[in-house]
Short mmCIF file of C-alpha atoms and ligand atoms in Angstrom, two decimals:
data_model
loop_
_atom_site.label_atom_id
_atom_site.label_comp_id
_atom_site.label_asym_id
_atom_site.label_seq_id
_atom_site.Cartn_x
_atom_site.Cartn_y
_atom_site.Cartn_z
CA MET A 22 0.47 24.59 19.42
CA SER A 23 2.49 23.70 16.32
CA VAL A 24 2.49 21.05 13.54
CA VAL A 25 5.65 19.79 12.05
CA VAL A 26 5.76 18.40 8.57
CA TYR A 27 8.33 15.88 6.91
CA LEU A 28 7.91 14.39 3.43
CA GLY A 29 11.59 13.38 2.77
CA ASP A 30 11.95 15.76 -0.18
CA ASP A 31 12.59 19.37 0.84
CA GLU A 32 10.47 20.97 -1.87
CA GLU A 33 7.59 18.49 -1.16
CA THR A 34 7.80 19.35 2.47
CA ARG A 35 7.63 23.07 1.81
CA ASP A 36 4.59 22.54 -0.41
CA TRP A 37 2.83 20.69 2.38
CA VAL A 38 3.92 23.29 4.94
CA ASP A 39 2.31 25.98 2.75
CA ARG A 40 -0.89 24.18 2.21
CA LEU A 41 -1.39 23.21 5.91
CA ARG A 42 -0.69 26.79 7.00
CA ARG A 43 -3.64 27.77 4.81
CA LEU A 44 -5.83 24.98 6.00
CA LEU A 45 -4.96 25.28 9.76
CA PRO A 46 -5.11 28.87 10.39
CA GLY A 47 -3.93 29.81 14.05
CA ARG A 48 -1.54 26.81 14.05
CA ASP A 49 2.18 27.18 13.65
CA VAL A 50 3.01 24.76 10.73
CA ARG A 51 6.69 24.27 10.20
CA PRO A 52 9.19 21.89 8.59
CA LEU A 53 10.31 19.16 10.93
CA ASP A 54 13.92 20.44 10.71
CA ASP A 55 12.90 23.82 12.06
CA PRO A 56 10.40 22.85 14.67
CA GLY A 57 10.59 25.81 17.03
CA ALA A 58 10.05 24.94 20.75
CA PRO A 59 9.85 21.07 20.87
CA GLU A 60 7.26 21.24 23.75
CA ASP A 61 4.82 23.19 21.45
CA VAL A 62 4.74 20.52 18.85
CA ALA A 63 1.38 18.70 19.00
CA TYR A 64 1.18 17.00 15.53
CA ALA A 65 3.90 15.48 13.33
CA VAL A 66 2.71 15.08 9.75
CA VAL A 67 5.23 12.68 8.16
CA TRP A 68 6.26 10.07 5.54
CA ALA A 69 9.23 7.92 6.64
CA PRO A 70 10.66 10.33 9.25
CA PRO A 71 14.27 9.90 10.25
CA ALA A 72 14.93 7.61 13.36
CA GLY A 73 14.62 9.53 16.68
CA ALA A 74 12.83 12.59 15.07
CA ILE A 75 9.41 12.04 16.62
CA ALA A 76 10.78 11.26 20.08
CA ARG A 77 12.12 14.89 20.45
CA PHE A 78 8.58 16.26 20.99
CA PRO A 79 7.44 15.53 24.59
CA ARG A 80 3.83 16.79 24.14
CA LEU A 81 3.04 15.14 20.80
CA ARG A 82 -0.73 14.43 20.51
CA ALA A 83 -0.52 12.29 17.34
CA VAL A 84 1.67 11.31 14.47
CA VAL A 85 -0.10 11.69 11.17
CA SER A 86 1.04 9.23 8.41
CA VAL A 87 0.91 10.80 5.04
CA GLY A 88 -0.26 7.45 3.78
CA ALA A 89 -2.52 4.55 4.64
CA GLY A 90 0.45 2.42 5.76
CA ILE A 91 2.13 3.15 9.21
CA ASP A 92 5.15 0.79 8.86
CA HIS A 93 7.22 3.83 7.72
CA VAL A 94 6.54 5.50 11.11
CA LEU A 95 6.76 2.19 13.27
CA ARG A 96 10.23 1.38 11.87
CA ASP A 97 11.76 4.11 14.07
CA PRO A 98 13.14 2.21 17.12
CA GLU A 99 12.74 5.41 19.21
CA LEU A 100 9.20 6.10 18.39
CA PRO A 101 7.21 6.48 21.62
CA ARG A 102 4.72 3.60 21.22
CA HIS A 103 1.85 5.22 23.13
CA ILE A 104 1.39 8.11 20.66
CA PRO A 105 -1.63 7.69 18.40
CA ILE A 106 -1.12 7.40 14.74
CA LEU A 107 -3.68 8.91 12.35
CA ARG A 108 -3.73 7.35 8.72
CA THR A 109 -4.31 9.40 5.62
CA THR A 110 -6.60 7.65 3.10
CA GLY A 111 -9.68 9.14 1.39
CA PRO A 112 -11.59 8.56 -1.72
CA GLU A 113 -9.02 9.58 -4.28
CA MET A 114 -6.38 7.19 -2.73
CA VAL A 115 -8.85 4.34 -2.91
CA GLN A 116 -9.95 5.13 -6.51
CA ARG A 117 -6.29 5.20 -7.74
CA LEU A 118 -5.72 1.74 -6.28
CA ARG A 119 -9.04 0.46 -7.78
CA GLU A 120 -7.73 1.60 -11.16
CA TYR A 121 -4.20 -0.02 -10.47
CA VAL A 122 -5.69 -3.32 -9.37
CA ALA A 123 -8.28 -3.52 -12.26
CA LEU A 124 -5.63 -2.61 -14.94
CA HIS A 125 -3.00 -5.29 -13.76
CA VAL A 126 -5.62 -8.04 -13.04
CA LEU A 127 -6.91 -7.59 -16.71
CA ALA A 128 -3.35 -7.53 -17.98
CA HIS A 129 -2.52 -10.74 -16.32
CA HIS A 130 -5.82 -12.33 -17.28
CA ARG A 131 -5.51 -11.39 -20.97
CA GLN A 132 -1.79 -12.13 -21.03
CA LEU A 133 -0.88 -8.73 -22.17
CA ALA A 134 2.89 -9.27 -21.60
CA VAL A 135 2.83 -12.19 -24.07
CA THR A 136 0.96 -10.06 -26.67
CA ASP A 137 3.49 -7.17 -26.16
CA ALA A 138 6.38 -9.72 -26.66
CA ASN A 139 4.70 -11.10 -29.79
CA GLN A 140 4.26 -7.62 -31.29
CA ALA A 141 7.98 -6.81 -30.63
CA ARG A 142 8.88 -9.87 -32.77
CA GLY A 143 6.11 -9.35 -35.35
CA VAL A 144 4.28 -12.59 -34.25
CA TRP A 145 0.52 -12.83 -34.94
CA GLN A 146 -0.75 -15.22 -32.28
CA GLN A 147 -4.42 -15.12 -31.00
CA ILE A 148 -4.23 -15.88 -27.37
CA VAL A 149 -7.63 -17.03 -26.14
CA THR A 150 -8.37 -16.58 -22.38
CA PRO A 151 -11.38 -17.67 -20.45
CA PRO A 152 -14.08 -15.08 -19.64
CA ALA A 153 -13.50 -13.29 -16.28
CA GLN A 154 -16.13 -15.50 -14.59
CA ARG A 155 -13.62 -18.46 -15.00
CA ARG A 156 -10.73 -16.65 -13.61
CA ARG A 157 -10.13 -16.71 -9.77
CA VAL A 158 -8.67 -13.59 -8.25
CA GLY A 159 -7.65 -13.49 -4.55
CA VAL A 160 -7.08 -10.37 -2.46
CA MET A 161 -4.95 -10.47 0.60
CA GLY A 162 -6.02 -7.65 2.92
CA LEU A 163 -9.68 -6.65 2.99
CA GLY A 164 -9.25 -3.26 4.76
CA HIS A 165 -10.08 0.19 3.60
CA ILE A 166 -8.46 -0.32 0.30
CA GLY A 167 -8.43 -4.12 -0.26
CA ALA A 168 -12.17 -4.46 0.11
CA GLN A 169 -12.86 -1.85 -2.46
CA CYS A 170 -10.39 -3.31 -4.93
CA ALA A 171 -11.97 -6.74 -4.44
CA LEU A 172 -15.42 -5.32 -5.14
CA THR A 173 -14.01 -3.49 -8.22
CA VAL A 174 -12.64 -6.70 -9.67
CA ALA A 175 -15.71 -8.74 -8.88
CA ALA A 176 -17.77 -5.98 -10.73
CA LEU A 177 -15.63 -6.72 -13.93
CA GLY A 178 -17.02 -10.32 -13.60
CA PHE A 179 -14.07 -12.14 -11.97
CA ASP A 180 -14.58 -14.90 -9.36
CA VAL A 181 -12.98 -13.14 -6.40
CA ALA A 182 -12.11 -14.21 -2.88
CA GLY A 183 -10.38 -12.35 -0.10
CA TRP A 184 -8.36 -13.02 2.91
CA ALA A 185 -8.03 -10.99 6.19
CA ARG A 186 -7.52 -11.48 9.83
CA SER A 187 -11.18 -11.36 10.62
CA LYS A 188 -14.14 -12.74 8.67
CA LYS A 189 -15.90 -10.20 6.31
CA ALA A 190 -19.14 -9.96 4.57
CA LEU A 191 -18.66 -8.55 1.03
CA ALA A 192 -21.36 -8.95 -1.61
CA GLY A 193 -20.38 -11.68 -4.15
CA ILE A 194 -17.02 -12.31 -2.64
CA GLU A 195 -15.99 -15.48 -0.72
CA THR A 196 -13.86 -14.46 2.29
CA PHE A 197 -11.37 -16.41 4.24
CA ALA A 198 -9.90 -15.42 7.63
CA GLY A 199 -6.87 -16.27 9.69
CA PRO A 200 -3.63 -18.21 9.21
CA GLU A 201 -5.42 -21.53 8.85
CA ALA A 202 -7.46 -20.34 5.85
CA LEU A 203 -4.47 -18.95 4.00
CA ARG A 204 -3.61 -22.19 2.19
CA PRO A 205 -7.12 -22.88 0.95
CA PHE A 206 -7.46 -19.26 -0.12
CA LEU A 207 -4.17 -19.51 -2.12
CA ALA A 208 -5.16 -22.83 -3.62
CA ARG A 209 -8.23 -21.42 -5.28
CA THR A 210 -6.45 -18.09 -6.50
CA GLU A 211 -5.04 -17.67 -9.98
CA ILE A 212 -4.28 -13.88 -9.71
CA LEU A 213 -3.08 -12.91 -6.25
CA VAL A 214 -3.29 -9.30 -5.21
CA CYS A 215 -1.50 -8.29 -1.96
CA LEU A 216 -2.82 -5.24 -0.21
CA LEU A 217 -1.81 -6.24 3.21
CA PRO A 218 -0.13 -3.80 5.73
CA LEU A 219 3.58 -4.71 6.59
CA THR A 220 3.57 -6.07 10.19
CA SER A 221 5.66 -8.62 12.06
CA GLU A 222 2.95 -11.16 10.96
CA THR A 223 2.94 -10.37 7.23
CA LYS A 224 6.60 -9.70 6.67
CA GLY A 225 7.92 -12.25 4.10
CA ILE A 226 4.42 -13.72 3.65
CA LEU A 227 4.92 -14.03 -0.12
CA ASN A 228 7.51 -16.86 0.02
CA ALA A 229 8.34 -20.23 -1.46
CA GLY A 230 5.57 -21.96 0.59
CA THR A 231 2.70 -19.51 -0.10
CA LEU A 232 3.72 -18.89 -3.76
CA GLY A 233 4.00 -22.73 -4.14
CA SER A 234 0.42 -22.99 -2.86
CA LEU A 235 -0.96 -21.09 -5.75
CA PRO A 236 -2.02 -23.17 -8.82
CA ALA A 237 0.69 -23.48 -11.51
CA GLY A 238 0.52 -20.53 -13.97
CA SER A 239 -0.69 -18.05 -11.43
CA ALA A 240 0.35 -14.33 -11.32
CA LEU A 241 1.15 -11.98 -8.43
CA ILE A 242 0.29 -8.34 -8.08
CA ASN A 243 1.87 -6.72 -5.01
CA ALA A 244 0.89 -3.19 -4.01
CA GLY A 245 1.15 -3.82 -0.26
CA ARG A 246 4.93 -3.36 0.62
CA GLY A 247 8.16 -4.78 -0.63
CA GLY A 248 8.82 -6.42 2.78
CA HIS A 249 5.95 -8.86 1.99
CA VAL A 250 8.05 -10.62 -0.77
CA VAL A 251 10.96 -12.86 -0.19
CA GLU A 252 12.67 -11.80 -3.30
CA ALA A 253 14.74 -14.88 -4.00
CA ASP A 254 11.62 -17.09 -3.63
CA LEU A 255 9.66 -14.90 -6.05
CA LEU A 256 12.43 -15.05 -8.64
CA ALA A 257 12.69 -18.85 -8.26
CA ALA A 258 8.98 -19.20 -8.69
CA LEU A 259 8.99 -17.16 -11.91
CA ASP A 260 12.05 -18.83 -13.34
CA SER A 261 10.73 -22.32 -12.75
CA GLY A 262 7.51 -21.35 -14.59
CA HIS A 263 5.32 -21.95 -11.48
CA LEU A 264 4.33 -18.28 -11.77
CA SER A 265 3.42 -16.77 -15.14
CA GLY A 266 4.26 -13.11 -14.02
CA ALA A 267 4.34 -10.53 -11.37
CA THR A 268 3.51 -6.87 -11.08
CA LEU A 269 5.25 -5.25 -8.39
CA ASP A 270 4.71 -1.61 -7.15
CA VAL A 271 6.55 -1.68 -3.82
CA PHE A 272 10.14 -2.97 -2.96
CA GLN A 273 12.30 -3.63 0.00
CA THR A 274 14.49 -0.67 -1.15
CA GLU A 275 12.94 2.23 -2.80
CA PRO A 276 13.83 3.52 -5.33
CA LEU A 277 14.45 0.00 -6.75
CA PRO A 278 18.39 -0.07 -7.06
CA ASP A 279 19.73 0.19 -10.57
CA ARG A 280 21.10 -3.35 -10.87
CA HIS A 281 18.25 -5.06 -9.08
CA PRO A 282 17.21 -8.31 -11.11
CA PHE A 283 13.49 -7.24 -10.97
CA TRP A 284 14.23 -4.38 -13.39
CA ALA A 285 15.07 -6.60 -16.52
CA HIS A 286 13.13 -9.75 -15.62
CA PRO A 287 10.94 -10.74 -18.58
CA LYS A 288 8.08 -11.81 -16.34
CA ILE A 289 8.09 -8.87 -13.91
CA ARG A 290 6.45 -5.43 -14.51
CA VAL A 291 7.77 -2.88 -12.19
CA THR A 292 5.80 0.21 -11.23
CA PRO A 293 7.51 2.91 -9.02
CA HIS A 294 5.28 2.95 -5.90
CA ILE A 295 2.51 4.70 -7.73
CA ALA A 296 -0.30 2.31 -7.47
CA SER A 297 -1.87 5.13 -5.36
CA TYR A 298 -0.62 8.61 -4.43
CA ILE A 299 -1.60 11.25 -2.03
CA ASP A 300 -1.93 14.29 -4.02
CA PRO A 301 -0.93 17.41 -1.91
CA GLY A 302 -3.83 19.35 -3.46
CA THR A 303 -6.42 17.06 -1.84
CA GLY A 304 -4.27 15.12 0.58
CA ALA A 305 -3.53 18.24 2.68
CA GLY A 306 -7.26 18.73 3.02
CA VAL A 307 -7.73 15.25 4.35
CA VAL A 308 -4.81 15.71 6.81
CA ALA A 309 -6.16 19.08 8.12
CA GLU A 310 -9.62 17.69 8.43
CA ASN A 311 -8.36 14.61 10.38
CA ILE A 312 -6.29 16.83 12.70
CA LEU A 313 -9.27 19.15 13.39
CA ARG A 314 -11.67 16.16 13.91
CA TYR A 315 -9.13 14.37 16.17
CA GLU A 316 -8.81 17.58 18.18
CA ALA A 317 -12.60 17.77 18.57
CA GLU A 318 -13.39 14.07 19.15
CA GLY A 319 -10.29 12.60 20.52
CA ARG A 320 -10.40 9.83 17.93
CA LEU A 321 -10.98 9.11 14.29
CA PRO A 322 -12.80 6.11 12.61
CA ASP A 323 -10.29 3.60 11.20
CA MET A 324 -7.37 4.68 13.36
CA ALA A 325 -4.09 2.70 13.10
CA ASP A 326 -3.09 0.65 16.17
CA ALA A 327 0.69 0.67 16.90
CA VAL A 328 0.53 -2.65 18.78
CA ARG A 329 -1.28 -4.45 16.07
CA GLY A 330 1.05 -2.64 13.52
CA TYR A 331 -1.55 -1.37 11.13
P1 NDP B 20 -6.17 -1.41 6.55
O1 NDP B 20 -5.56 -1.35 7.85
O2 NDP B 20 -7.50 -0.69 6.31
O3 NDP B 20 -6.52 -2.91 6.14
C1 NDP B 20 -5.44 -3.96 6.33
C2 NDP B 20 -6.09 -5.24 6.00
O4 NDP B 20 -5.23 -6.28 6.10
C3 NDP B 20 -7.26 -5.74 6.98
O5 NDP B 20 -8.39 -6.36 6.25
C4 NDP B 20 -6.58 -6.77 7.88
O6 NDP B 20 -7.43 -7.65 8.44
C5 NDP B 20 -5.63 -7.29 6.98
N1 NDP B 20 -4.53 -7.93 7.76
C6 NDP B 20 -3.62 -7.36 8.50
N2 NDP B 20 -2.74 -8.15 9.07
C7 NDP B 20 -3.15 -9.41 8.67
C8 NDP B 20 -2.73 -10.76 8.92
N3 NDP B 20 -1.67 -11.00 9.78
N4 NDP B 20 -3.40 -11.75 8.27
C9 NDP B 20 -4.44 -11.48 7.44
N5 NDP B 20 -4.92 -10.34 7.18
C10 NDP B 20 -4.30 -9.24 7.75
O7 NDP B 20 -5.26 -1.01 5.33
P2 NDP B 20 -5.53 -0.36 3.94
O8 NDP B 20 -6.47 -1.20 3.23
O9 NDP B 20 -5.86 1.12 4.12
O10 NDP B 20 -4.00 -0.34 3.34
C11 NDP B 20 -3.40 -1.56 3.20
C12 NDP B 20 -1.86 -1.48 2.77
O11 NDP B 20 -1.83 -1.07 1.46
C13 NDP B 20 -1.08 -0.35 3.57
O12 NDP B 20 -0.70 -0.81 4.80
C14 NDP B 20 0.05 -0.08 2.54
O13 NDP B 20 1.04 -1.03 2.90
C15 NDP B 20 -0.49 -0.48 1.23
N6 NDP B 20 -0.67 0.73 0.34
C16 NDP B 20 0.14 0.78 -0.82
C17 NDP B 20 -0.09 1.81 -1.60
C18 NDP B 20 0.55 1.98 -2.85
O14 NDP B 20 0.55 3.04 -3.55
N7 NDP B 20 1.33 0.98 -3.31
C19 NDP B 20 -1.00 2.91 -1.34
C20 NDP B 20 -1.83 2.70 -0.05
C21 NDP B 20 -1.61 1.69 0.71
P3 NDP B 20 -8.64 -7.26 9.50
O15 NDP B 20 -9.63 -6.56 8.52
O16 NDP B 20 -9.26 -8.53 9.94
O17 NDP B 20 -8.15 -6.31 10.47
C1 OXD B 21 0.59 4.41 1.51
C2 OXD B 21 1.42 4.35 0.39
O1 OXD B 21 0.78 3.61 2.52
O2 OXD B 21 1.25 5.17 -0.48
O3 OXD B 21 -0.26 5.29 1.54
O4 OXD B 21 2.10 3.21 0.14
#
């Protein structure tokens, strides 16, 4: 039985191959471009594999996404849809996102960008913001990551609500569920955090209509996927003054192209898809553990569903 690995970058792939060889003794762990006999391949551990690469393995037991999202696997039109997909998350990934969301919620809340611009011009202006209890934050997506981020921001004192497909019970957080609850959720949100997966239902969900449903002066933090944002609509909402700012970690094209208008926009902070990160040091351990557990139990808690898209 063999395991193939693809991380995009050759050096990173080699690093993961070496680590998984040590963690999965007895398994033949190899790079995807040197897979050995295709019928021996049981697991493909991948981030954004090339189209058609997975379909070459007729006896694959599971695709392992080196990430929480599975959109980078599902975008392959030749992917056999019946193959289970295992996600990689873990406490470090969630912790990094909690830090990112707390950092940028606080930055928008305290108007840090305005203070930075004032300093650059030598302007002494005391900006007084309301205490967190009077700032309404809304988190789209209350899954493995979104729920913990919502709780983290609530623990800082913010008035937090969340939106998901199904109703949730999260201490101290008002939750909204389903398409009909989206507008009321947005109407009460001043800092919107997107932690949705990218699916056919959520593609383009941050558009003129939804951004327009936020109160004037609101801010956006998108750490979900670039495909959630209709870029022209976001720029229009910022340029008209309806939105006060946006922090964007994920983009339709990554790396963000050189001349993209987001780079130099005065109201946009760009971070290079680093809200969270699967560190090979601990991530390979999570992947190996998931493969062994899946082998033993035939499933994992919190498995992705290719039909649902997340
Ligand atoms: P989960 O699958 O655990 O949770 C997804 C959440 O989104 C669920 O609450 C789900 O609702 C909700 N959801 C899905 N579709 C809809 C919809 N149509 N309408 C309303 N709610 C919906 O995912 P994770 O929390 O683990 O990760 C979320 C995403 O975060 C990833 O898919 C990825 O895109 C992104 N991510 C980004 C990272 C970064 O570094 N920028 C790092 C890691 C993840 P329900 O609970 O009812 O099913
Ligand atoms: C993920 C990501 O999905 O890093 O894990 O974006």
